[in-house]
Coordinates of C-alpha atoms in Angstrom, one line a residue:
X1 CA 197.7 -97.0 31.0
X2 CA 196.2 -97.7 34.4
X3 CA 192.7 -99.0 35.1
X4 CA 189.7 -96.7 36.0
X5 CA 190.4 -94.4 39.0
X6 CA 188.1 -92.7 41.5
X7 CA 188.5 -90.9 44.8
X8 CA 186.9 -93.4 47.2
X9 CA 185.5 -93.1 50.7
X10 CA 188.7 -94.8 52.0
X11 CA 190.8 -92.3 50.1
X12 CA 188.8 -89.5 51.7
X13 CA 189.2 -91.0 55.2
X14 CA 193.0 -91.5 54.9
X15 CA 193.6 -88.1 53.3
X16 CA 191.5 -86.4 56.0
X17 CA 193.7 -88.2 58.6
X18 CA 196.9 -87.2 56.9
X19 CA 198.0 -90.8 56.3
X20 CA 197.3 -91.4 52.6
X21 CA 200.9 -92.1 51.9
X22 CA 200.5 -92.7 48.1
X23 CA 198.0 -89.9 47.6
X24 CA 200.0 -88.9 44.5
X25 CA 198.7 -92.0 42.8
X26 CA 195.2 -90.5 43.1
X27 CA 195.5 -86.7 43.0
X28 CA 197.1 -85.2 39.9
X29 CA 196.8 -86.4 36.3
X30 CA 196.8 -90.2 35.5
X31 CA 196.5 -91.8 32.1
X32 CA 193.8 -94.5 32.5
X33 CA 191.3 -96.5 30.5
X34 CA 187.6 -96.3 31.3
X35 CA 185.7 -99.1 29.5
X36 CA 187.2 -99.0 26.0
X37 CA 188.1 -95.3 26.2
X38 CA 191.6 -94.1 26.8
X39 CA 192.1 -90.8 28.5
X40 CA 193.3 -89.1 31.7
X41 CA 191.8 -89.0 35.2
X42 CA 192.3 -85.7 36.9
X43 CA 191.8 -85.0 40.7
X44 CA 192.6 -81.9 42.8
X45 CA 192.0 -80.8 46.4
X46 CA 190.4 -77.4 46.7
X47 CA 188.1 -77.4 49.7
X48 CA 186.6 -74.0 49.3
X49 CA 186.2 -73.8 45.5
X50 CA 182.7 -73.2 44.1
X51 CA 183.6 -75.2 41.0
X52 CA 186.6 -76.4 39.0
X53 CA 187.2 -77.5 35.5
X54 CA 190.3 -78.9 33.9
X55 CA 191.6 -76.9 30.8
X56 CA 194.4 -77.8 28.4
X57 CA 195.5 -78.7 25.0
X58 CA 193.0 -81.5 24.8
X59 CA 190.0 -79.0 24.9
X60 CA 191.5 -75.8 23.5
X61 CA 191.7 -74.4 27.1
X62 CA 187.9 -74.2 27.2
X63 CA 186.7 -73.5 30.7
X64 CA 183.3 -75.1 30.1
X65 CA 184.4 -78.3 28.4
X66 CA 185.5 -80.5 31.3
X67 CA 183.9 -79.6 34.6
X68 CA 185.0 -81.6 37.6
X69 CA 182.7 -83.1 40.2
X70 CA 183.1 -83.0 44.0
X71 CA 184.0 -86.4 45.5
X72 CA 182.6 -86.2 49.0
X73 CA 182.9 -83.6 51.8
X74 CA 186.7 -83.3 51.9
X75 CA 186.9 -81.0 48.9
X76 CA 188.5 -83.2 46.2
X77 CA 187.3 -82.6 42.6
X78 CA 187.7 -85.3 39.9
X79 CA 186.9 -86.0 36.3
X80 CA 187.9 -88.3 33.4
X81 CA 188.8 -86.7 30.1
X82 CA 188.6 -89.1 27.2
X83 CA 191.2 -88.5 24.5
X84 CA 193.6 -86.5 26.7
X85 CA 197.1 -87.7 26.0
X86 CA 200.6 -87.9 27.5
X87 CA 202.6 -84.8 26.6
X88 CA 199.6 -82.4 26.6
X89 CA 199.6 -79.3 28.8
X90 CA 196.9 -78.5 31.3
X91 CA 195.8 -76.4 34.3
X92 CA 192.9 -76.2 36.8
X93 CA 190.4 -73.4 36.3
X94 CA 189.0 -72.7 39.7
X95 CA 186.0 -70.5 40.7
X96 CA 186.9 -69.4 44.1
X97 CA 184.8 -69.0 47.2
X98 CA 184.0 -65.4 46.3
X99 CA 183.5 -66.1 42.6
X100 CA 187.0 -65.1 41.5
X101 CA 188.6 -66.9 38.5
X102 CA 191.9 -68.7 39.3
X103 CA 194.2 -70.6 37.1
X104 CA 196.5 -73.1 38.9
X105 CA 199.1 -75.6 37.9
X106 CA 198.5 -79.1 39.4
X107 CA 200.2 -79.4 42.8
X108 CA 200.6 -83.2 42.2
X109 CA 201.7 -82.9 38.6
X110 CA 204.7 -85.1 37.7
X111 CA 205.9 -82.9 34.9
X112 CA 205.8 -79.1 34.2
X113 CA 206.1 -76.9 31.2
X114 CA 209.6 -75.4 30.8
X115 CA 209.8 -72.0 32.6
X116 CA 208.7 -69.2 31.9
X117 CA 205.6 -71.4 31.0
X118 CA 203.6 -72.4 34.1
X119 CA 201.3 -75.2 32.9
X120 CA 201.5 -78.8 34.0
X121 CA 202.1 -81.6 31.6
X122 CA 200.4 -85.0 31.4
X123 CA 202.9 -87.8 31.8
X124 CA 203.1 -91.4 33.0
X125 CA 205.8 -91.9 35.5
X126 CA 205.2 -95.6 36.0
X127 CA 206.6 -96.8 32.7
X128 CA 210.4 -96.6 33.6
X129 CA 212.3 -99.9 33.7
X130 CA 214.6 -99.8 36.7
X131 CA 217.9 -101.6 36.6
X132 CA 219.3 -100.7 40.1
X133 CA 218.0 -103.8 41.9
X134 CA 221.4 -104.7 43.4
X135 CA 221.8 -101.2 44.8
X136 CA 218.3 -101.1 46.2
X137 CA 218.8 -104.5 47.9
X138 CA 222.1 -103.5 49.4
X139 CA 220.8 -100.1 50.5
X140 CA 218.6 -101.8 53.2
X141 CA 221.9 -102.7 55.0
X142 CA 223.3 -99.1 54.9
X143 CA 223.8 -97.6 58.4
X144 CA 224.7 -94.0 58.4
X145 CA 226.1 -94.4 62.0
X146 CA 228.7 -97.0 61.0
X147 CA 229.2 -96.5 57.2
X148 CA 231.3 -94.0 55.3
X149 CA 229.4 -91.0 53.8
X150 CA 231.1 -88.3 51.8
X151 CA 228.7 -86.2 49.8
X152 CA 229.4 -84.0 46.7
X153 CA 226.8 -81.2 46.6
X154 CA 225.9 -80.4 43.1
X155 CA 223.7 -77.8 41.3
X156 CA 223.0 -79.7 38.0
X157 CA 222.4 -76.5 36.0
X158 CA 225.9 -75.1 36.7
X159 CA 228.1 -78.1 37.3
X160 CA 228.8 -78.3 33.6
X161 CA 227.1 -76.5 30.6
X162 CA 227.1 -76.7 26.9
X163 CA 228.0 -73.6 24.9
X164 CA 224.8 -71.5 24.7
X165 CA 222.9 -71.5 21.4
X166 CA 219.9 -69.5 20.2
X167 CA 217.5 -72.5 20.8
X168 CA 219.2 -73.3 24.2
X169 CA 220.4 -70.1 25.8
X170 CA 221.3 -71.8 29.1
X171 CA 223.1 -74.8 27.7
X172 CA 221.9 -77.2 30.4
X173 CA 222.9 -80.8 30.4
X174 CA 220.0 -83.3 30.1
X175 CA 219.6 -85.6 33.1
X176 CA 220.9 -88.5 31.0
X177 CA 224.1 -86.7 29.9
X178 CA 224.6 -85.5 33.4
X179 CA 224.3 -89.1 34.7
X180 CA 227.3 -90.3 32.7
X181 CA 229.6 -87.3 33.3
X182 CA 228.7 -86.9 36.9
X183 CA 229.1 -90.6 37.8
X184 CA 232.5 -90.7 36.0
X185 CA 233.8 -87.7 38.0
X186 CA 232.3 -88.7 41.4
X187 CA 233.5 -92.2 41.1
X188 CA 237.0 -91.1 40.2
X189 CA 237.1 -88.7 43.1
X190 CA 235.8 -91.3 45.6
X191 CA 232.6 -89.6 47.0
X192 CA 229.9 -92.0 48.2
X193 CA 226.9 -89.8 47.5
X194 CA 225.8 -86.8 45.4
X195 CA 223.4 -84.3 46.8
X196 CA 221.4 -82.5 44.1
X197 CA 220.0 -79.0 44.5
X198 CA 217.0 -77.7 42.7
X199 CA 215.4 -80.8 41.4
X200 CA 211.7 -80.1 42.2
X201 CA 210.1 -77.8 39.7
X202 CA 210.7 -74.1 40.4
X203 CA 209.9 -71.0 38.4
X204 CA 213.1 -68.8 39.0
X205 CA 216.6 -70.1 38.3
X206 CA 218.0 -67.6 40.8
X207 CA 216.2 -69.3 43.7
X208 CA 218.5 -72.4 43.2
X209 CA 215.3 -74.5 43.6
X210 CA 214.5 -73.3 47.1
X211 CA 211.1 -71.8 46.0
X212 CA 209.2 -74.8 44.7
X213 CA 206.0 -74.8 42.7
X214 CA 206.0 -78.4 41.5
X215 CA 206.8 -80.7 44.5
X216 CA 206.1 -83.9 42.5
X217 CA 207.8 -82.9 39.2
X218 CA 211.5 -83.1 38.5
X219 CA 212.3 -79.8 36.9
X220 CA 211.9 -79.8 33.1
X221 CA 215.1 -77.7 32.7
X222 CA 217.1 -80.9 32.4
X223 CA 214.5 -83.2 30.8
X224 CA 211.6 -85.5 31.6
X225 CA 210.7 -87.4 34.8
X226 CA 212.0 -90.5 33.0
X227 CA 215.3 -88.8 32.3
X228 CA 215.5 -88.0 36.0
X229 CA 214.8 -91.6 36.9
X230 CA 217.6 -92.6 34.5
X231 CA 220.0 -90.3 36.4
X232 CA 219.2 -91.9 39.7
X233 CA 219.3 -95.4 38.2
X234 CA 222.6 -94.8 36.5
X235 CA 224.3 -93.3 39.6
X236 CA 223.1 -96.4 41.6
X237 CA 224.5 -98.7 39.0
X238 CA 227.8 -96.9 39.5
X239 CA 227.4 -97.4 43.3
X240 CA 226.8 -93.8 44.0
X241 CA 223.9 -92.7 46.4
X242 CA 221.6 -89.8 45.6
X243 CA 220.3 -87.3 48.1
X244 CA 217.9 -84.5 47.2
X245 CA 217.4 -81.1 48.7
X246 CA 213.8 -80.9 49.9
X247 CA 211.9 -77.7 51.0
X248 CA 208.9 -78.3 53.3
X249 CA 209.5 -75.0 55.1
X250 CA 207.9 -72.5 52.7
X251 CA 206.6 -71.9 49.1
X252 CA 206.5 -68.9 46.8
X253 CA 203.5 -66.7 46.0
X254 CA 203.6 -67.2 42.2
X255 CA 200.1 -67.0 40.8
X256 CA 200.1 -70.6 39.4
X257 CA 201.5 -72.2 42.6
X258 CA 200.1 -73.3 45.9
X259 CA 199.5 -69.9 47.4
X260 CA 195.8 -69.0 47.9
X261 CA 195.0 -72.1 45.9
X262 CA 191.2 -71.8 45.8
X263 CA 191.0 -68.1 46.7
X264 CA 191.5 -69.1 50.4
X265 CA 194.5 -70.2 52.4
X266 CA 194.6 -73.9 51.6
X267 CA 198.3 -74.9 52.1
X268 CA 199.3 -71.9 54.2
X269 CA 198.0 -70.4 57.4
X270 CA 195.4 -67.7 56.8
X271 CA 196.8 -65.4 59.5
X272 CA 199.9 -63.7 57.8
X273 CA 201.7 -63.8 61.2
X274 CA 201.6 -67.6 61.0
X275 CA 201.5 -67.9 57.2
X276 CA 204.2 -65.7 55.8
X277 CA 208.0 -65.2 56.0
X278 CA 208.5 -61.4 55.9
X279 CA 212.2 -61.8 55.0
X280 CA 211.8 -64.3 52.3
X281 CA 208.5 -63.1 50.8
X282 CA 207.1 -66.7 50.9
X283 CA 204.2 -68.6 52.5
X284 CA 204.5 -71.0 55.4
X285 CA 202.7 -74.3 55.4
X286 CA 199.9 -75.0 57.8
X287 CA 201.4 -78.2 59.5
X288 CA 198.3 -78.6 61.6
X289 CA 196.1 -79.4 58.6
X290 CA 196.1 -83.1 57.9
X291 CA 195.8 -82.8 54.1
X292 CA 198.8 -80.4 54.0
X293 CA 200.9 -82.7 56.1
X294 CA 199.8 -85.5 53.8
X295 CA 200.9 -83.6 50.7
X296 CA 204.4 -83.2 52.2
X297 CA 204.9 -86.6 53.7
X298 CA 203.7 -88.4 50.6
X299 CA 206.0 -86.1 48.6
X300 CA 209.0 -87.3 50.6
X301 CA 207.9 -90.9 50.0
X302 CA 207.4 -90.1 46.3
X303 CA 211.0 -89.2 45.8
X304 CA 212.3 -92.1 47.9
X305 CA 209.9 -94.9 46.8
X306 CA 208.9 -93.8 43.3
X307 CA 212.2 -92.2 42.2
X308 CA 214.6 -94.5 44.3
X309 CA 216.3 -91.5 45.9
X310 CA 218.4 -92.5 49.0
X311 CA 217.7 -89.6 51.3
X312 CA 216.5 -86.0 51.6
X313 CA 218.3 -83.1 53.0
X314 CA 215.6 -81.0 54.6
X315 CA 216.1 -77.3 54.1
X316 CA 215.5 -74.6 56.7
X317 CA 214.4 -76.8 59.6
X318 CA 214.9 -74.0 62.2
X319 CA 212.5 -71.7 60.3
X320 CA 209.8 -74.4 60.8
X321 CA 210.6 -75.1 64.5
X322 CA 210.5 -71.5 65.7
X323 CA 207.3 -69.5 65.3
X324 CA 209.3 -66.3 65.6
X325 CA 212.0 -67.2 63.1
X326 CA 213.1 -64.1 61.2
X327 CA 210.2 -62.1 62.8
X328 CA 209.8 -59.1 65.1
X329 CA 207.4 -58.7 67.9
X330 CA 203.9 -58.5 66.6
X331 CA 204.8 -60.5 63.5
X332 CA 204.2 -63.9 65.1
X333 CA 201.7 -65.8 67.2
X334 CA 202.7 -67.8 70.3
X335 CA 201.7 -71.5 70.7
X336 CA 199.0 -72.5 73.2
X337 CA 201.5 -72.6 76.0
X338 CA 202.8 -69.1 75.2
X339 CA 206.1 -70.4 73.7
X340 CA 207.8 -69.9 70.4
X341 CA 208.0 -73.6 69.4
X342 CA 205.9 -74.6 66.5
X343 CA 204.1 -77.6 68.0
X344 CA 202.5 -78.7 64.7
X345 CA 205.9 -78.7 62.9
X346 CA 207.5 -80.8 65.7
X347 CA 204.7 -83.3 65.3
X348 CA 205.1 -83.2 61.5
X349 CA 208.8 -84.0 61.7
X350 CA 208.2 -87.0 64.0
X351 CA 205.5 -88.3 61.7
X352 CA 207.6 -87.7 58.5
X353 CA 210.8 -89.2 59.7
X354 CA 209.2 -92.2 61.4
X355 CA 207.2 -93.1 58.3
X356 CA 209.9 -92.4 55.7
X357 CA 212.7 -94.2 57.6
X358 CA 210.4 -97.0 58.9
X359 CA 209.3 -97.9 55.4
X360 CA 212.7 -97.4 53.7
X361 CA 215.6 -99.0 55.6
X362 CA 219.0 -97.6 54.7
X363 CA 217.7 -94.2 53.6
X364 CA 218.6 -91.0 55.4
X365 CA 216.7 -87.8 56.5
X366 CA 219.2 -85.0 57.1
X367 CA 218.3 -81.8 58.9
X368 CA 219.7 -78.4 57.9
X369 CA 219.2 -77.0 61.4
X370 CA 221.2 -74.0 62.6
X371 CA 220.2 -73.7 66.3
X372 CA 220.8 -75.7 69.5
X373 CA 217.4 -77.4 69.3
X374 CA 217.8 -80.6 71.3
X375 CA 217.5 -84.1 69.9
X376 CA 217.2 -83.3 66.2
X377 CA 218.6 -86.8 65.5
X378 CA 217.0 -88.3 68.6
X379 CA 214.3 -90.9 68.3
X380 CA 210.8 -89.7 68.0
X381 CA 209.6 -91.9 70.9
X382 CA 212.3 -90.2 73.1
X383 CA 210.9 -86.8 72.1
X384 CA 213.5 -86.3 69.4
X385 CA 212.7 -85.2 65.9
X386 CA 213.8 -88.5 64.3
X387 CA 216.3 -87.3 61.7
X388 CA 219.2 -89.5 60.7
X389 CA 221.8 -86.7 60.6
X390 CA 222.1 -83.0 61.2
X391 CA 224.3 -80.4 59.4
X392 CA 226.9 -79.2 61.9
X393 CA 226.6 -75.4 61.3
X394 CA 228.5 -74.6 64.6
X395 CA 231.6 -76.5 63.5
X396 CA 231.4 -74.9 60.0
X397 CA 231.2 -71.4 61.3
X398 CA 234.1 -71.9 63.8
X399 CA 236.2 -73.7 61.2
X400 CA 235.8 -71.1 58.5
X401 CA 236.4 -68.2 61.0
X402 CA 239.7 -69.9 62.1
X403 CA 240.8 -70.7 58.6
X404 CA 240.3 -67.1 57.4
X405 CA 242.6 -65.7 60.0
X406 CA 246.2 -64.6 59.3
X407 CA 248.2 -67.5 60.8
X408 CA 249.8 -65.1 63.3
X409 CA 246.3 -64.6 65.0
X410 CA 245.4 -68.3 65.0
X411 CA 247.1 -68.9 68.3
X412 CA 244.6 -66.5 70.0
X413 CA 241.7 -68.5 68.4
X414 CA 243.0 -72.0 69.0
X415 CA 239.7 -73.2 70.7
X416 CA 237.7 -72.5 67.5
X417 CA 239.0 -75.8 66.2
X418 CA 238.7 -77.8 69.4
X419 CA 235.3 -76.5 70.6
X420 CA 233.2 -78.8 68.3
X421 CA 234.5 -81.8 70.2
X422 CA 232.7 -80.7 73.4
X423 CA 229.3 -81.3 71.7
X424 CA 230.4 -83.8 68.9
X425 CA 228.2 -86.6 70.4
X426 CA 225.1 -84.6 71.2
X427 CA 223.7 -85.2 67.6
X428 CA 224.7 -87.3 64.6
X429 CA 226.5 -84.8 62.5
X430 CA 227.5 -84.0 58.9
X431 CA 230.4 -81.6 58.5
X432 CA 229.4 -79.3 55.7
X433 CA 231.0 -76.8 53.3
X434 CA 227.9 -76.1 51.3
X435 CA 226.9 -73.7 48.5
X436 CA 225.8 -71.2 51.1
X437 CA 229.4 -70.7 52.2
X438 CA 230.7 -69.7 48.7
X439 CA 228.1 -67.1 47.5
X440 CA 226.9 -63.5 48.4
X441 CA 230.5 -62.1 48.7
X442 CA 231.6 -64.8 51.1
X443 CA 234.3 -65.9 48.6
X444 CA 235.2 -69.4 47.4
X445 CA 237.0 -71.7 49.8
X446 CA 240.4 -71.0 48.2
X447 CA 239.9 -67.2 48.3
X448 CA 238.9 -67.3 52.0
X449 CA 242.4 -68.6 52.8
X450 CA 245.0 -66.0 54.0
X451 CA 248.3 -65.2 52.2
X452 CA 249.6 -65.3 48.7
X453 CA 248.3 -67.9 46.2
X454 CA 250.8 -70.6 47.3
X455 CA 249.8 -70.1 50.9
X456 CA 246.1 -70.3 50.0
X457 CA 246.6 -73.8 48.5
X458 CA 248.6 -75.0 51.5
X459 CA 246.0 -73.6 54.0
X460 CA 243.2 -75.3 52.1
X461 CA 244.9 -78.7 52.1
X462 CA 245.5 -78.5 55.8
X463 CA 241.8 -77.4 56.3
X464 CA 240.4 -80.3 54.3
X465 CA 242.7 -82.8 56.1
X466 CA 241.4 -81.5 59.5
X467 CA 237.8 -81.7 58.2
X468 CA 238.1 -85.3 56.8
X469 CA 239.7 -86.6 60.0
X470 CA 237.3 -84.9 62.4
X471 CA 234.3 -87.0 63.5
X472 CA 231.2 -86.6 61.3
X473 CA 230.0 -87.4 57.8
X474 CA 231.4 -85.1 55.0
X475 CA 229.8 -82.7 52.5
X476 CA 231.7 -80.5 50.0
X477 CA 230.1 -78.2 47.5
X478 CA 231.2 -78.6 43.8
X479 CA 234.2 -76.7 42.7
X480 CA 235.7 -76.4 46.1
X481 CA 237.6 -79.6 45.6
X482 CA 239.8 -78.0 42.9
X483 CA 240.1 -74.5 44.3
X484 CA 237.5 -72.6 42.3
X485 CA 238.6 -68.9 42.5
X486 CA 235.3 -67.2 41.7
X487 CA 232.3 -67.4 43.9
X488 CA 229.7 -69.9 42.6
X489 CA 227.0 -68.5 40.3
X490 CA 224.0 -70.6 39.0
X491 CA 224.4 -68.6 35.7
X492 CA 227.7 -70.3 34.5
X493 CA 229.5 -73.6 34.8
X494 CA 232.3 -74.2 37.2
X495 CA 235.7 -72.9 36.1
X496 CA 237.0 -76.3 34.9
X497 CA 239.7 -74.5 32.9
X498 CA 241.5 -74.1 36.1
X499 CA 242.5 -77.7 36.0
X500 CA 244.9 -76.7 33.2
X501 CA 247.0 -75.2 36.0
X502 CA 249.2 -77.5 38.1
X503 CA 248.2 -76.1 41.5
X504 CA 244.5 -76.7 41.0
X505 CA 245.1 -80.2 39.6
X506 CA 247.3 -80.9 42.6
X507 CA 244.6 -79.8 45.0
X508 CA 242.0 -81.9 43.3
X509 CA 244.3 -84.9 43.5
X510 CA 244.9 -84.2 47.1
X511 CA 241.1 -84.1 47.9
X512 CA 240.8 -87.4 45.9
X513 CA 243.5 -88.9 48.2
X514 CA 241.6 -87.7 51.3
X515 CA 238.3 -89.2 49.9
X516 CA 239.9 -92.5 49.1
X517 CA 241.6 -92.7 52.5
X518 CA 238.4 -91.7 54.2
X519 CA 236.6 -94.7 52.6
X520 CA 239.4 -97.1 53.1
X521 CA 239.9 -96.6 56.9
X522 CA 236.9 -97.3 59.2
X523 CA 238.8 -95.3 61.9
X524 CA 237.6 -92.2 60.0
X525 CA 233.9 -93.1 60.0
X526 CA 233.1 -96.2 61.9
X527 CA 232.9 -94.6 65.4
X528 CA 231.7 -91.1 64.5
X529 CA 229.1 -91.3 67.2
X530 CA 231.2 -93.0 69.9
X531 CA 233.4 -90.9 72.3
X532 CA 235.9 -93.8 72.3
X533 CA 236.5 -93.3 68.6
X534 CA 238.4 -90.0 69.1
X535 CA 241.1 -88.9 71.4
X536 CA 243.2 -85.7 71.5
X537 CA 246.9 -86.1 71.7
X538 CA 247.4 -82.4 72.0
X539 CA 244.5 -80.0 71.9
X540 CA 246.3 -77.1 73.6
X541 CA 249.3 -76.4 71.4
X542 CA 248.0 -72.9 70.6
X543 CA 251.4 -71.2 70.4
X544 CA 252.4 -73.4 67.5
X545 CA 248.8 -73.8 66.1
X546 CA 249.3 -77.5 65.8
X547 CA 246.5 -80.1 66.4
X548 CA 247.2 -83.8 67.0
X549 CA 244.6 -86.5 67.7
X550 CA 243.8 -90.1 67.2
X551 CA 240.9 -91.8 65.3
X552 CA 240.3 -95.3 66.4
X553 CA 238.9 -98.1 64.3
X554 CA 235.9 -100.2 65.5
X555 CA 238.1 -103.3 64.9
X556 CA 241.0 -101.8 66.9
X557 CA 243.2 -102.3 63.9
X558 CA 244.4 -99.6 61.6
X559 CA 244.0 -96.8 64.0
X560 CA 245.1 -93.4 62.8
X561 CA 247.2 -90.6 64.2
X562 CA 246.6 -87.1 62.7
X563 CA 248.8 -84.0 62.9
X564 CA 247.9 -80.6 61.3
X565 CA 250.1 -77.5 61.3
X566 CA 248.2 -74.3 60.7
X567 CA 251.2 -71.9 60.5
X568 CA 253.9 -71.3 57.8
X569 CA 256.6 -72.4 60.3
X570 CA 258.7 -75.4 59.4
X571 CA 259.3 -77.8 62.4
X572 CA 262.1 -80.1 61.2
X573 CA 262.1 -82.2 64.4
X574 CA 258.5 -82.0 65.5
X575 CA 257.8 -84.6 68.2
X576 CA 254.4 -86.1 68.8
X577 CA 253.2 -88.1 71.8
X578 CA 251.6 -91.4 70.9
X579 CA 249.2 -93.8 72.6
X580 CA 251.3 -97.0 72.3
X581 CA 254.9 -98.1 71.7
X582 CA 254.3 -99.2 68.2
X583 CA 255.4 -98.5 64.6
X584 CA 253.7 -95.6 62.9
X585 CA 253.4 -95.7 59.1
X586 CA 252.9 -92.4 57.4
X587 CA 250.0 -92.7 54.8
X588 CA 249.5 -89.1 53.8
X589 CA 251.3 -85.7 53.9
X590 CA 250.6 -82.3 52.3
X591 CA 251.6 -83.8 48.9
X592 CA 249.0 -86.6 49.1
X593 CA 249.5 -90.3 49.6
X594 CA 253.1 -90.9 50.6
X595 CA 255.7 -93.6 50.3
X596 CA 254.7 -95.1 53.7
X597 CA 257.7 -94.0 55.8
X598 CA 257.8 -95.8 59.1
X599 CA 258.5 -94.2 62.5
X600 CA 259.2 -96.1 65.7
X601 CA 257.9 -94.8 69.0
X602 CA 260.5 -94.5 71.7
X603 CA 260.3 -94.1 75.4
X604 CA 260.4 -90.3 75.6
X605 CA 257.7 -88.2 77.2
X606 CA 255.8 -85.8 75.0
X607 CA 252.2 -84.4 75.1
X608 CA 251.8 -86.0 78.6
X609 CA 252.5 -89.5 77.1
X610 CA 255.4 -91.8 77.9
X611 CA 256.0 -92.6 74.2
X612 CA 256.7 -90.4 71.2
X613 CA 258.5 -90.1 67.9
X614 CA 260.0 -87.2 66.0
X615 CA 259.6 -86.4 62.3
X616 CA 259.9 -83.3 60.0
X617 CA 256.6 -81.3 59.9
X618 CA 256.7 -78.7 57.2
X619 CA 255.0 -75.3 57.1
X620 CA 251.2 -75.9 56.8
X621 CA 252.2 -79.6 57.0
X622 CA 249.8 -82.4 57.7
X623 CA 250.4 -86.1 58.4
X624 CA 248.2 -89.2 58.9
X625 CA 249.9 -92.2 60.4
X626 CA 248.5 -95.7 60.7
X627 CA 249.3 -97.9 63.8

């Protein structure tokens, strides 16, 4: 129970400026004591409402029982309801500007009723006892430009499921069960972080959480807000970071959500050319309105500061930056200079990233941005957007196009695998194979590969080796590490039964070897953003479709030489040029970690280098050497 609350003049001022960073402690529903009465303080922003009352299980949903009073000119309504209790459902009953009757869930609610119900639930999120102090202290030293980062992207509802029952037709794991099982798996594999999809409350399972109605509420599908905090806390105690998908680009039109909140456009632009995505059937936030910016920035801080999350992956950034994104002529409005850049969204990103990262050292803000917009990861003061990292969609498209090809045609597309190095240092990148690449008839990673089943596994091992040795952080969607055959569906759990088959187990073990090697050798991550950290040995061997390059360590010790063969041709005496006349110890081949065979460089020219050595390179073979 907190002490008495009220929406003060200072609250009004800060909220009106868009800088009330813990506004979620005031708006919403908060169990408090007024005098000797226990109850709940409710507050909601609805600037054009004629009147509002709070209705719920505490007053039999009576629209007259608990009217709210307007606290000042900004349009916040508040009231204290004695006797209202944690666990009870509620909504706001709003009389709109034109007298219409509107029933809305609380935009700042910390818990929601399980869908298909749409009411908010009173809860107290402050009563959780955190035990992740060591992680939180160490987090401040984390530096994404110098530290390893390999992310396992997970949709909690379909990673694993219980058998369905009549009471529980979906068989979801609770956050607490998920914590234990997921931590065990992720730790064994060697990922540094998990990225969780669909955590903020959303009405429709099939949206995967990208159409949010409860920005401040962990979805009740998997338990309570306390259960969610337990998941984060437990993962932290197992030394695993947690990133959430976050969706500030748009919101759905569901009647109980943010759309047309008080009968007028409150969170969205009133003009549909600015306020709607025709393709997605969703509303676009009005980033020029301080209270709307405040809602979103405080929400990012809520997940990071209140729920201890280590970073946010910001969805659909391009759709926010371009006013004409997904629109035809006549469907959008130019900015004041006549251009298609959304000036308010640019300002929003600079504000957001500066505040979040400035207040929370060691956290990350990751942009999913698919265009060539400049300086996405540049500093805000240098006219950048201020993100920590950006998804490398260009690399991903080229890489997948190349890997899908019949090996015979790869020689004509050799530059698809080398082109990414021409822009590798223009941003700070994450290489991603996300859920988007394994749905909508795009096939799973294994099924994208050419050839018979045996060939598919060999191709995929070579692909993953190339990916893990290429500069950039790593992200792999769940199931792709063991060769899921079917496309992903949120309706069912991953096909774990495949691990009963040797080939799938072998692929999983190989990915685990790559992940462990990635973390062990700073050459693979310590100089991702430094052109001196990468050097081609041979980028032009198109006829044989072989790539060789060096990754250098920041300490100059334990540098790595990497060779990948993307054809089914055996090269029993393949010769590779090397930077120095040293000993080269093989750490990994297509069978995983190896017995550390040693090769001595000799004075024989190869790949335009004076020194080289020869070794057997099998069909679809890969090799990582340490020197």
